[in-house]
Amino acid sequence: MNARQTIETGKAILGIEFGSTRIKAVLIDEENKPIAQGAHEWENQLADGLWTYSTDAIWHGLQDCYADLRKDVQEKYGCEIENLAAIGFSAMMHGYMAFDENQQILVPFRTWRNTNTGKAAAELSKLFNYNIPLRWSISHLYQAIIDNEEHVKDIKYLTTLAGYVHWQVTNQFVLGVGDASGMIPVDPKTKTYDATMVEKFDEILTTRNLPFKLLDILPHSLSAGQNAGTLTPEGAKLIDVSGNLKAGIPVCPPEGDAGTGMVATNAVKQRTGNVSAGTSSFSMIVLEKELSRPYEMIDLVTTPDGSLVAMVHCNNCTSDINAWVGLFREYQEMLGIPVDVNKLYETLFNKALEGDADCGGLISYNYVSGEPVTGMQEGRPLFVRSASDRFNLANFMRAHLYGAIGVLKIGNDILLREEKVKVDRITGHGGYFKSAGVGQRMLAAALNSPISVMETAGEGGAWGMALLAGYMVKNDGRGLADYLEEVVFNGNTGTEIAPSANDVAGFNRYLVAYKAGLPIERAAAEHKK
């Protein structure tokens, strides 16, 4: 009844996140707890060699996701959503959405997944003396310029997916600072685009005789808590085709999925971090100061309130494990044994805890796709062993759990060992941590750091976005980190597992063999079947 009252009185808050395979909506109450959810499954399409989602798919997906949320509310509480205290939109970061003066998209949305921007990213990294990844918006723009694409001269607006949705439903061309930092680097002091880099890029635009400056086409950068407009009547209809949702609802700055992940794991404060480990994996460590130099395998973005974050992004994580579990499932079904997939995962993951600390010499390369951190252009999943290795199920599973975070370990060694970055707390979330205590223990060994997991981390980025929307309308002058710590999480840091010396030593031995075997992986990718 309290949840129903919250919804009927317009005090509920909504977060919507556009992920790579699912659009998710989470409605929260005044205590920041989820009370209803909706979802829509979708997939990117390969069009003319580039990964994209059509604008029709974006709006249909949003509408279907919201309709699913309405259905959940009606079934649970017997009421309708008409008004909300606040809304927030987030989405997969980076990519390229370019529009003309009539707000018409000029080329299909180019997602973060595209890797056609190698020349642009390399030249910009050198020009800026700053690592500019292939997936960043500025790389996509410069590559289009290098390729003399006809549409570039007509660009009036350039934004991300989250920025596009927010713009269309509020008529405000803005972006949260965390998402903005994945377009072009942001200066943590000013919390907007780095002025020196903007100036250098403007020189390129002048040389190419293009009719705009960079700041003319980029969204205005806003920090968490700032007002980012209200839902227009047209925007309300774009979300809710039933017509029940009212205009005038406050909408917070749109953010990227990295920022919402930080919020959902209470990892916004300096010296905290989080590791998201599912189909892909990435770690985010909030820095106290700049790194001593650029590193190709470390991206620098910001939290939703503008603090500098070191990000190690890995293209692969659990997909190869999922394939092996599928094989065990098939074997079980062949024997006529009923299969509970969750039980199968739990049993196999826990079996890994019985394995040798170094996996008995077994090695797994989980490269379903290429892996930039280790310089692999293409992927070829491999399981490697020698005749003298201890080949048993426990070591087999442990090798795959180690292999899923091997690349993450390599990237974070730069931060923790070379740069001496200090971290007080790292929180894990994602499918890798689903079996209690197993993934935590493996990651603790890899990073030689305590790892926490929260029950709420499973709520994901849409919940994190709802929290950001709530922060805009409910904060009492506290900074975002303090608001999360004191109001949302109330001191809860989750369940922590510290690394054991034996596990750490074992993982380090495994990593020595892993690095030595990388030429095997490279050769396998080069010699296609």
Tab-separated table of N, CA, C and O in Angstrom, residues 323-374:
chain	number	residue	atom	x	y	z
A	323	ALA	N	29.892	-20.797	-22.414
A	323	ALA	CA	29.931	-21.831	-23.456
A	323	ALA	C	30.301	-23.189	-22.858
A	323	ALA	O	29.707	-24.222	-23.208
A	324	TRP	N	31.270	-23.216	-21.943
A	324	TRP	CA	31.669	-24.476	-21.301
A	324	TRP	C	30.551	-25.012	-20.398
A	324	TRP	O	30.295	-26.222	-20.368
A	325	VAL	N	29.891	-24.125	-19.662
A	325	VAL	CA	28.771	-24.576	-18.828
A	325	VAL	C	27.668	-25.156	-19.716
A	325	VAL	O	27.025	-26.154	-19.357
A	326	GLY	N	27.477	-24.559	-20.882
A	326	GLY	CA	26.513	-25.099	-21.838
A	326	GLY	C	26.868	-26.510	-22.270
A	326	GLY	O	25.974	-27.359	-22.474
A	327	LEU	N	28.159	-26.785	-22.393
A	327	LEU	CA	28.612	-28.135	-22.759
A	327	LEU	C	28.289	-29.132	-21.642
A	327	LEU	O	27.807	-30.241	-21.905
A	328	PHE	N	28.544	-28.715	-20.399
A	328	PHE	CA	28.210	-29.581	-19.254
A	328	PHE	C	26.696	-29.803	-19.172
A	328	PHE	O	26.235	-30.907	-18.845
A	329	ARG	N	25.947	-28.772	-19.492
A	329	ARG	CA	24.486	-28.896	-19.488
A	329	ARG	C	24.035	-29.924	-20.536
A	329	ARG	O	23.173	-30.763	-20.267
A	330	GLU	N	24.625	-29.833	-21.720
A	330	GLU	CA	24.276	-30.763	-22.800
A	330	GLU	C	24.575	-32.216	-22.398
A	330	GLU	O	23.785	-33.126	-22.662
A	331	TYR	N	25.724	-32.408	-21.742
A	331	TYR	CA	26.104	-33.748	-21.287
A	331	TYR	C	25.082	-34.279	-20.271
A	331	TYR	O	24.652	-35.437	-20.327
A	332	GLN	N	24.686	-33.400	-19.342
A	332	GLN	CA	23.721	-33.781	-18.313
A	332	GLN	C	22.375	-34.166	-18.950
A	332	GLN	O	21.751	-35.162	-18.570
A	333	GLU	N	21.944	-33.373	-19.915
A	333	GLU	CA	20.674	-33.653	-20.597
A	333	GLU	C	20.739	-34.964	-21.373
A	333	GLU	O	19.762	-35.714	-21.446
A	334	MET	N	21.926	-35.244	-21.938
A	334	MET	CA	22.109	-36.475	-22.700
A	334	MET	C	21.929	-37.699	-21.804
A	334	MET	O	21.448	-38.748	-22.243
A	335	LEU	N	22.308	-37.550	-20.525
A	335	LEU	CA	22.164	-38.644	-19.569
A	335	LEU	C	20.750	-38.703	-18.977
A	335	LEU	O	20.468	-39.565	-18.140
A	336	GLY	N	19.905	-37.767	-19.384
A	336	GLY	CA	18.533	-37.756	-18.883
A	336	GLY	C	18.398	-37.176	-17.493
A	336	GLY	O	17.410	-37.447	-16.794
A	337	ILE	N	19.389	-36.383	-17.061
A	337	ILE	CA	19.357	-35.776	-15.724
A	337	ILE	C	18.727	-34.384	-15.820
A	337	ILE	O	19.158	-33.577	-16.653
A	338	PRO	N	17.722	-34.081	-15.022
A	338	PRO	CA	17.113	-32.738	-15.052
A	338	PRO	C	18.162	-31.658	-14.794
A	338	PRO	O	19.042	-31.820	-13.936
A	339	VAL	N	18.072	-30.576	-15.543
A	339	VAL	CA	19.073	-29.514	-15.452
A	339	VAL	C	18.485	-28.256	-14.823
A	339	VAL	O	17.510	-27.701	-15.319
A	340	ASP	N	19.081	-27.845	-13.704
A	340	ASP	CA	18.809	-26.528	-13.125
A	340	ASP	C	20.058	-25.698	-13.423
A	340	ASP	O	21.111	-25.908	-12.823
A	341	VAL	N	19.941	-24.777	-14.375
A	341	VAL	CA	21.128	-24.050	-14.851
A	341	VAL	C	21.805	-23.281	-13.726
A	341	VAL	O	23.047	-23.269	-13.618
A	342	ASN	N	21.038	-22.637	-12.869
A	342	ASN	CA	21.635	-21.892	-11.751
A	342	ASN	C	22.425	-22.823	-10.832
A	342	ASN	O	23.518	-22.482	-10.362
A	343	LYS	N	21.861	-24.015	-10.577
A	343	LYS	CA	22.546	-24.992	-9.740
A	343	LYS	C	23.825	-25.483	-10.422
A	343	LYS	O	24.853	-25.706	-9.756
A	344	LEU	N	23.770	-25.644	-11.737
A	344	LEU	CA	24.946	-26.077	-12.489
A	344	LEU	C	26.078	-25.068	-12.367
A	344	LEU	O	27.228	-25.416	-12.097
A	345	TYR	N	25.749	-23.790	-12.567
A	345	TYR	CA	26.769	-22.733	-12.414
A	345	TYR	C	27.337	-22.748	-10.998
A	345	TYR	O	28.561	-22.699	-10.801
A	346	GLU	N	26.455	-22.786	-10.018
A	346	GLU	CA	26.892	-22.731	-8.620
A	346	GLU	C	27.814	-23.909	-8.290
A	346	GLU	O	28.850	-23.736	-7.635
A	347	THR	N	27.463	-25.099	-8.757
A	347	THR	CA	28.267	-26.294	-8.478
A	347	THR	C	29.648	-26.195	-9.120
A	347	THR	O	30.677	-26.475	-8.483
A	348	LEU	N	29.678	-25.792	-10.386
A	348	LEU	CA	30.956	-25.702	-11.096
A	348	LEU	C	31.818	-24.572	-10.549
A	348	LEU	O	33.043	-24.727	-10.405
A	349	PHE	N	31.210	-23.431	-10.229
A	349	PHE	CA	31.986	-22.321	-9.674
A	349	PHE	C	32.582	-22.712	-8.324
A	349	PHE	O	33.756	-22.432	-8.043
A	350	ASN	N	31.778	-23.357	-7.486
A	350	ASN	CA	32.295	-23.747	-6.165
A	350	ASN	C	33.357	-24.835	-6.271
A	350	ASN	O	34.260	-24.906	-5.433
A	351	LYS	N	33.266	-25.673	-7.303
A	351	LYS	CA	34.302	-26.683	-7.531
A	351	LYS	C	35.659	-26.024	-7.760
A	351	LYS	O	36.699	-26.560	-7.348
A	352	ALA	N	35.649	-24.836	-8.388
A	352	ALA	CA	36.901	-24.124	-8.658
A	352	ALA	C	37.660	-23.792	-7.377
A	352	ALA	O	38.895	-23.706	-7.378
A	353	LEU	N	36.939	-23.628	-6.258
A	353	LEU	CA	37.591	-23.301	-4.990
A	353	LEU	C	38.474	-24.452	-4.498
A	353	LEU	O	39.376	-24.243	-3.681
A	354	GLU	N	38.241	-25.675	-4.997
A	354	GLU	CA	39.050	-26.829	-4.605
A	354	GLU	C	40.322	-26.954	-5.444
A	354	GLU	O	41.172	-27.791	-5.160
A	355	GLY	N	40.434	-26.143	-6.479
A	355	GLY	CA	41.577	-26.243	-7.385
A	355	GLY	C	42.856	-25.692	-6.789
A	355	GLY	O	42.847	-24.995	-5.770
A	356	ASP	N	43.986	-26.012	-7.441
A	356	ASP	CA	45.277	-25.461	-7.026
A	356	ASP	C	45.269	-23.948	-7.214
A	356	ASP	O	44.614	-23.423	-8.128
A	357	ALA	N	46.013	-23.253	-6.386
A	357	ALA	CA	46.027	-21.788	-6.442
A	357	ALA	C	46.519	-21.270	-7.785
A	357	ALA	O	46.147	-20.168	-8.206
A	358	ASP	N	47.358	-22.065	-8.485
A	358	ASP	CA	47.841	-21.658	-9.811
A	358	ASP	C	47.166	-22.443	-10.932
A	358	ASP	O	47.655	-22.486	-12.069
A	359	CYS	N	46.062	-23.111	-10.608
A	359	CYS	CA	45.258	-23.895	-11.569
A	359	CYS	C	46.007	-25.114	-12.108
A	359	CYS	O	45.626	-25.662	-13.158
A	360	GLY	N	47.057	-25.527	-11.408
A	360	GLY	CA	47.791	-26.727	-11.823
A	360	GLY	C	48.471	-26.591	-13.168
A	360	GLY	O	48.785	-27.598	-13.821
A	361	GLY	N	48.694	-25.355	-13.625
A	361	GLY	CA	49.364	-25.126	-14.907
A	361	GLY	C	48.404	-24.905	-16.067
A	361	GLY	O	48.833	-24.540	-17.164
A	362	LEU	N	47.099	-25.109	-15.873
A	362	LEU	CA	46.127	-24.929	-16.952
A	362	LEU	C	45.907	-23.435	-17.230
A	362	LEU	O	45.979	-22.609	-16.320
A	363	ILE	N	45.657	-23.099	-18.495
A	363	ILE	CA	45.454	-21.694	-18.882
A	363	ILE	C	44.225	-21.584	-19.770
A	363	ILE	O	44.004	-22.427	-20.652
A	364	SER	N	43.446	-20.536	-19.569
A	364	SER	CA	42.294	-20.241	-20.423
A	364	SER	C	42.429	-18.844	-21.007
A	364	SER	O	42.718	-17.885	-20.288
A	365	TYR	N	42.229	-18.750	-22.330
A	365	TYR	CA	42.138	-17.450	-23.009
A	365	TYR	C	40.686	-17.306	-23.468
A	365	TYR	O	40.220	-18.061	-24.314
A	366	ASN	N	39.980	-16.343	-22.896
A	366	ASN	CA	38.528	-16.206	-23.092
A	366	ASN	C	38.177	-15.263	-24.237
A	366	ASN	O	37.125	-14.661	-24.257
A	367	TYR	N	39.060	-15.144	-25.226
A	367	TYR	CA	38.929	-14.115	-26.257
A	367	TYR	C	37.913	-14.510	-27.335
A	367	TYR	O	38.277	-14.969	-28.417
A	368	VAL	N	36.650	-14.287	-27.045
A	368	VAL	CA	35.615	-14.474	-28.061
A	368	VAL	C	35.772	-13.407	-29.150
A	368	VAL	O	35.562	-13.655	-30.327
A	369	SER	N	36.172	-12.205	-28.745
A	369	SER	CA	36.488	-11.129	-29.683
A	369	SER	C	37.886	-10.611	-29.378
A	369	SER	O	38.536	-11.080	-28.444
A	370	GLY	N	38.341	-9.651	-30.167
A	370	GLY	CA	39.669	-9.084	-29.939
A	370	GLY	C	39.772	-8.430	-28.568
A	370	GLY	O	38.764	-8.136	-27.920
A	371	GLU	N	41.002	-8.202	-28.118
A	371	GLU	CA	41.230	-7.648	-26.781
A	371	GLU	C	42.337	-6.597	-26.859
A	371	GLU	O	43.530	-6.929	-26.875
A	372	PRO	N	41.966	-5.302	-26.911
A	372	PRO	CA	42.961	-4.241	-27.074
A	372	PRO	C	44.043	-4.212	-25.992
A	372	PRO	O	45.204	-3.880	-26.281
A	373	VAL	N	43.698	-4.541	-24.754
A	373	VAL	CA	44.676	-4.454	-23.658
A	373	VAL	C	45.880	-5.351	-23.917
A	373	VAL	O	47.019	-4.994	-23.597
A	374	THR	N	45.653	-6.523	-24.513
A	374	THR	CA	46.771	-7.425	-24.823
A	374	THR	C	47.137	-7.398	-26.307
A	374	THR	O	47.886	-8.240	-26.783
